[in-house]
Amino acid sequence: MKPFLRASFATAKLCLKEKSYFGFINQLAGYLLQAAALGALLMIWRSLFMQGADTGGMTLEQLYAYTILSTALAPMLNVRTPVSGWLHDGTLLGLYQRPAGIFAQLAAHTVGSWGMRLMCLSVPLVVIASALGVDLRPASAWFWLSLPLAVLQGFAVDYLFACLLIRLRNLEWCVHCLREALNALFTGSLIPFAALPWGLGRILQLTPLGTLAGAPLAICTGLEQPGLLIAAQIVWNIVLWPLALRCFDASTERMVSYGG
Amino acid sequence: MAAKTRSVFRLWRLYALMDLRWMLQDTASMLIVLLSETVQNLSAMAGVLLLAVRFGGVGGMTADEVLFMLGFYELASGLCMMLFGGFNIAHISRRIGRGQVDHMLIQPRPLWVQLLTEGFMPFSGSCGFLIGLVLTAAAIRRLHIALTPVWFALLGFYLLIHIALTLGQSFLYGASAFWQPVACEEISSMILDLNSQLGRFPLFGLPGWLSGLLHTVLPVGLLAYLPALSLLRQLGKPVELGLPLGVAAVFVTAAVVCFQKGLKHYEQCSCNRYKDMGHRC
Amino acid sequence: MSNAAATATRTWDTAAELCHVTKYFDQKRPVSLFKREVQRIHALDDVSFTLQKGEFAAYAGPNGAGKSTTFKLLSGMLRPQAGEVRLFGMDPARSRIEVMRRTGVLFGNRSELWWDHPVRASFDWKKEVWDIPDDVYQRAVGELRDLLDLDDIWHTFARELSLGQRMRANLALTLLHEPELVLLDEPTLGLDVLAKRQMIDFLKRINREKQVTLLVTSHDMDDLTEMADRLLLINKGRLAFDGSYDQLVRTTGDSRIIRLLMRGDAPAIEGASFIGTQDGRHVYRYDAAALTPQQLFAAIARIHGVEDVELGREAIEQVIARLYEEWRR
């Protein structure tokens, strides 16, 4: 294995193990809460359909699949690297002392931290949902391209937020609020864009945040045609990555001189 | 007791002043704080409201009624955050899990006084409350709700229930951080996020068992849905008063017992970690 | 009379007391993905000592010896499994509020300052929370600003202070309510030479002039030697030494150091052991109780090419380092 891959694998493995040290039982409460939230949301969709609302061709099964996948794939559709947290206490400094790229290390940390949740929540969710008859198989093979594109774009967005955070370093909470707000409405992770009024969804699904969760989920559940969404994802990756790299580079001095 | 009450008011005044000074540290910060809080609060409720507009109502409620329910949620959660949102009092598991209880134990004040006063942020934390006021007022206007003294008493009652349930759940689950500081550091945030996500949905039409669950064990239905129904009808049925009161009492009692047990455990084992994140910043 | 007040008068000249205190923690360690092993860590094992009012004592020991646990027990944050902890005759865990009015606690790696406020705001805050009367507050603030040189940073945001400034402000905040007992865990952590000197001078001064009882931990033995008259050494949860520095030196064998300036390899000196060569000087250690000055000088006189000789006591830092090493073995 190449040293770069070996180093990244070692970091990811350590992050995965770190989560496992907390003990499954101790994390169970958190997973149960998330599962409960999912269950309640599914029931709300069900009640919406039962009242006979015009859903514009969207089936209940599609909505179920959309919501379940949104929870199961949440860490990938809303990428959160540890960089924002590390700015505060100077941990970020440590990354600069290792013989590896900053982004590669952050990616390894992030992917490693997904492991436990995927194993303890996502896999059981998918298995249970499939057993209950919800078809979670992708409606289009393009989903397998859309998902990695969303993850890649998610990293760029996270780095941009980190740069914003370091600019407004005394207003960490505000950046957090802003991000949560944008995430709640504009990424399509909670409510499918197809369910929004006034054609709002048509616009939002092509925005840089809308393509994060909205695109892979809509492609997977067959709510939208993949062509336009994947094209938008590619465009946003091309635009956001150079921007993120430039901003990160420009913010490095502030990042390493803050905290610690 | 009178002295303690006086000291609570003095501390509230102190924290209000500190909050104001923090807000006014510079104009840009103030504007960013207001903007981000406003955006967050509006977007959190926008999803449900948009669904209601799109489908001509949702969960047995018209769009205006949904607006009223969302307004009430913002009002109640805004009030809760205004009173207890500062320095992770509402997110108590963070304080416990990060080993910051030590900072409280060296203060010559009863813990309950500290918990009651330290999170007070009437200026920087008032956004949600103000947005709630505006939305509720708008909904009242559109729905032509008659505002009687009884209605206001009912509103006050449900606001208190909302706060009691929010803090009760946060402290009950958050107390687990006394035993598992790392794994449970974020459990209060998780429960508050869950409340925020589900508490804004109208729960009409759910299967009985699920509706029961969401009004008792995971009482998101008592945060805004049931209060809104009750307030829209002017006066709730006995169950609409008794159920929230009973469930809130159970959660608060359980939270007090577990928190005290946790403190006893803390006196034996302390916390094996310390993070200054969020402590007075 | 309240319970607290009744017991408070019992031992009026004692500030703090640990009586056969045992404190252990059960630590879970992962041995595999699903298996945990419980290991019992004895932080304190039957430790007893008393601090009289007005005493200045140093509390030292290797990492993990139980110093911070002792401080947490004294502050009422922890309860012992066995034994008794008393501050001013009270149980600090039971009478926490009363004890904390009379005690100041500062952990070197923790700050009591309000991060996003000017330094002054933290003092105003403490005045309210500790219920400090106006006259005491004005007097204390005046003195502390002057003595700890806080005037320049009084209106600066806490987040913008340097480490030294932050430590000074933290110390001032700790002392604001004029505590009778001050527990300082690593107060000189990260301070530069000048800041450290100011801190030490200040602590000695309040001890001398106000009879404040101080218990200080530090890994810098020279600092502790300079500050405190009494040294408590703890190792693996047990009190390994309690006495003055002179007593410690005598207990460990009155070690002395000889430095020889000369060219060439280090020659052997009868009765002394060669430690190493520093800055061109060969350094030896000998036990003054076993080797008389006459014997020593006679041995040195027999060596050819000695250009200079320096004699001195072994630094306390080295004495302690040797002790730690012996304990580890």
Coordinates of C-alpha atoms in Angstrom, one line a residue, chain A residues 72-188:
Chain A
A72 CA -28.9 6.3 6.9
L73 CA -26.5 8.4 4.8
A74 CA -26.6 11.5 6.9
P75 CA -22.9 11.8 7.7
M76 CA -22.1 11.6 3.9
L77 CA -24.8 14.0 2.8
N78 CA -23.9 16.5 5.5
V79 CA -20.2 16.2 5.8
R80 CA -18.8 17.6 9.0
T81 CA -15.0 17.3 9.4
P82 CA -13.5 18.0 12.8
V83 CA -11.9 21.2 11.6
S84 CA -14.5 23.5 13.1
G85 CA -14.1 22.0 16.5
W86 CA -10.4 21.9 16.3
L87 CA -10.0 25.6 15.6
H88 CA -11.1 26.4 19.1
D89 CA -8.6 24.5 21.1
G90 CA -5.7 24.6 18.7
T91 CA -5.8 20.9 17.8
L92 CA -5.6 21.8 14.2
L93 CA -2.0 22.8 14.8
G94 CA -1.2 19.1 15.2
L95 CA -2.1 18.4 11.6
Y96 CA 0.6 20.7 10.3
Q97 CA 3.2 18.7 12.3
R98 CA 2.4 15.5 10.5
P99 CA 4.0 14.5 7.2
A100 CA 0.7 14.3 5.4
G101 CA -1.7 16.7 3.6
I102 CA -4.1 18.6 5.7
F103 CA -7.1 17.7 3.6
A104 CA -6.2 14.1 3.4
Q105 CA -5.9 13.9 7.2
L106 CA -9.2 15.7 7.8
A107 CA -10.8 13.4 5.3
A108 CA -9.4 10.3 7.0
H109 CA -10.6 11.6 10.4
T110 CA -14.0 12.2 9.1
V111 CA -14.5 9.0 7.2
G112 CA -13.1 7.0 10.2
S113 CA -15.7 8.7 12.5
W114 CA -18.5 7.6 10.2
G115 CA -17.8 3.9 10.7
M116 CA -19.5 3.4 14.1
R117 CA -22.7 5.2 13.1
L118 CA -22.9 3.4 9.8
M119 CA -22.5 0.0 11.5
C120 CA -24.8 0.7 14.4
L121 CA -27.5 2.8 12.8
S122 CA -27.4 2.9 9.0
V123 CA -27.0 -0.8 8.3
P124 CA -29.7 -1.9 10.7
L125 CA -32.0 0.8 9.3
V126 CA -31.5 -0.3 5.8
V127 CA -32.0 -4.0 6.7
I128 CA -35.1 -3.3 8.8
A129 CA -36.6 -1.0 6.1
S130 CA -36.0 -3.6 3.4
A131 CA -37.5 -6.3 5.5
L132 CA -40.6 -4.1 6.0
G133 CA -40.9 -3.8 2.3
V134 CA -39.4 -0.4 1.6
D135 CA -37.4 -0.6 -1.6
L136 CA -34.2 1.2 -1.0
R137 CA -32.5 0.0 -4.2
P138 CA -31.4 3.0 -6.3
A139 CA -33.8 3.8 -9.1
S140 CA -30.9 4.8 -11.2
A141 CA -27.3 3.6 -11.4
W142 CA -26.2 7.3 -11.6
F143 CA -26.8 7.4 -7.8
W144 CA -23.4 5.7 -7.4
L145 CA -21.8 8.7 -9.1
S146 CA -24.0 11.3 -7.4
L147 CA -23.2 10.1 -3.9
P148 CA -19.4 10.4 -4.1
L149 CA -19.9 13.8 -5.8
A150 CA -22.0 14.9 -2.9
V151 CA -19.5 13.7 -0.4
L152 CA -16.7 15.5 -2.2
Q153 CA -18.7 18.7 -2.5
G154 CA -19.6 18.3 1.2
F155 CA -15.9 18.5 2.2
A156 CA -15.5 21.7 0.2
V157 CA -18.5 23.2 1.8
D158 CA -17.3 22.2 5.3
Y159 CA -13.9 23.8 4.6
L160 CA -15.6 27.0 3.5
F161 CA -17.6 27.1 6.7
A162 CA -14.4 26.5 8.7
C163 CA -12.9 29.6 6.9
L164 CA -15.9 31.6 7.8
L165 CA -15.6 30.4 11.3
I166 CA -12.0 31.5 11.6
R167 CA -13.0 34.9 10.2
L168 CA -15.7 35.3 12.8
R169 CA -13.8 33.5 15.4
N170 CA -15.6 35.1 18.3
L171 CA -19.0 34.3 16.8
E172 CA -18.6 30.6 16.5
W173 CA -22.1 30.0 17.7
C174 CA -23.5 32.2 15.0
V175 CA -21.7 30.3 12.3
H176 CA -23.1 27.2 13.8
C177 CA -26.7 28.6 13.7
L178 CA -26.3 29.8 10.2
R179 CA -25.1 26.4 9.1
E180 CA -27.9 24.5 10.9
A181 CA -30.4 26.9 9.3
L182 CA -29.1 26.4 5.8
N183 CA -28.9 22.6 6.4
A184 CA -32.5 22.4 7.6
L185 CA -34.0 24.0 4.6
F186 CA -31.6 24.3 1.7
T187 CA -29.9 20.8 1.5
G188 CA -33.1 18.8 1.0

